[in-house]
Amino acid sequence: MPPDPKKRSSFGFIKGILYFFHRDKPGDYELRTRTVSAIVRGTEFSIQVLAADGTTTLSLLTERWR
C-alpha cells in the first residue's frame, strides 16, 4: 500500500541549497522547484536551485550496510 500523502513532508524552493539528514524513521519528502517535482523516500539528500533559471540539482545519498 502506498504511503498516505497527508503524512508526507513538503518543501518548496525558489533558490538556494539544502542538505537534509535525519536519524528518525525514514519518510517521504516532496520537493518542488520551478523546474522539478520529486518525492524522496527514506534517504538523506541535498538539493540546489539556481536563482537565475531554476536549474535544480538533486543528490540522493545512500549508505550500504554490511
Tab-separated table of C-alpha atoms in Angstrom:
chain	number	residue	atom	x	y	z
A	1	MET	CA	0.000	0.000	0.000
A	2	PRO	CA	1.452	3.433	-0.899
A	3	PRO	CA	2.193	5.870	1.914
A	4	ASP	CA	-0.525	8.307	2.937
A	5	PRO	CA	0.160	11.610	1.052
A	6	LYS	CA	-1.251	13.544	4.013
A	7	LYS	CA	1.713	12.336	6.121
A	8	ARG	CA	4.334	13.460	3.579
A	9	SER	CA	6.575	16.434	4.396
A	10	SER	CA	6.757	19.007	1.620
A	11	PHE	CA	9.482	21.512	0.691
A	12	GLY	CA	9.232	24.296	-1.888
A	13	PHE	CA	12.362	26.043	-3.196
A	14	ILE	CA	12.904	29.242	-5.164
A	15	LYS	CA	16.691	29.339	-4.785
A	16	GLY	CA	19.437	28.064	-2.513
A	17	ILE	CA	20.973	24.876	-1.166
A	18	LEU	CA	19.598	22.434	1.397
A	19	TYR	CA	21.158	19.296	2.866
A	20	PHE	CA	18.624	17.103	4.666
A	21	PHE	CA	19.709	14.401	7.140
A	22	HIS	CA	17.782	12.840	9.987
A	23	ARG	CA	18.129	9.874	12.320
A	24	ASP	CA	14.424	9.229	12.760
A	25	LYS	CA	12.309	6.643	10.936
A	26	PRO	CA	12.594	7.037	7.097
A	27	GLY	CA	9.827	9.049	5.497
A	28	ASP	CA	8.644	10.564	2.226
A	29	TYR	CA	9.605	14.118	1.292
A	30	GLU	CA	8.014	16.041	-1.560
A	31	LEU	CA	10.303	18.578	-3.266
A	32	ARG	CA	9.113	21.298	-5.651
A	33	THR	CA	11.038	23.920	-7.612
A	34	ARG	CA	10.190	25.922	-10.731
A	35	THR	CA	11.564	23.093	-12.901
A	36	VAL	CA	11.301	19.922	-10.793
A	37	SER	CA	8.782	17.960	-8.766
A	38	ALA	CA	10.140	14.914	-6.918
A	39	ILE	CA	9.468	12.620	-3.987
A	40	VAL	CA	12.418	11.331	-1.976
A	41	ARG	CA	11.778	8.178	0.023
A	42	GLY	CA	13.765	7.241	3.113
A	43	THR	CA	17.215	8.693	2.405
A	44	GLU	CA	19.221	11.812	3.038
A	45	PHE	CA	19.546	14.261	0.187
A	46	SER	CA	20.800	17.631	-0.936
A	47	ILE	CA	19.095	19.992	-3.357
A	48	GLN	CA	20.466	23.097	-5.073
A	49	VAL	CA	18.343	25.563	-7.053
A	50	LEU	CA	19.939	28.351	-9.089
A	51	ALA	CA	18.108	31.680	-8.849
A	52	ALA	CA	18.865	32.692	-12.444
A	53	ASP	CA	16.948	29.958	-14.269
A	54	GLY	CA	15.695	27.473	-11.677
A	55	THR	CA	18.224	24.794	-12.656
A	56	THR	CA	17.859	22.105	-9.999
A	57	THR	CA	20.393	19.528	-8.819
A	58	LEU	CA	19.088	16.780	-6.519
A	59	SER	CA	21.626	14.408	-4.958
A	60	LEU	CA	20.476	11.287	-3.138
A	61	LEU	CA	22.838	9.811	-0.582
A	62	THR	CA	22.572	6.187	0.416
A	63	GLU	CA	24.609	4.082	2.773
A	64	ARG	CA	25.470	0.495	2.038
A	65	TRP	CA	25.020	-1.700	5.105
A	66	ARG	CA	27.179	-4.769	5.606
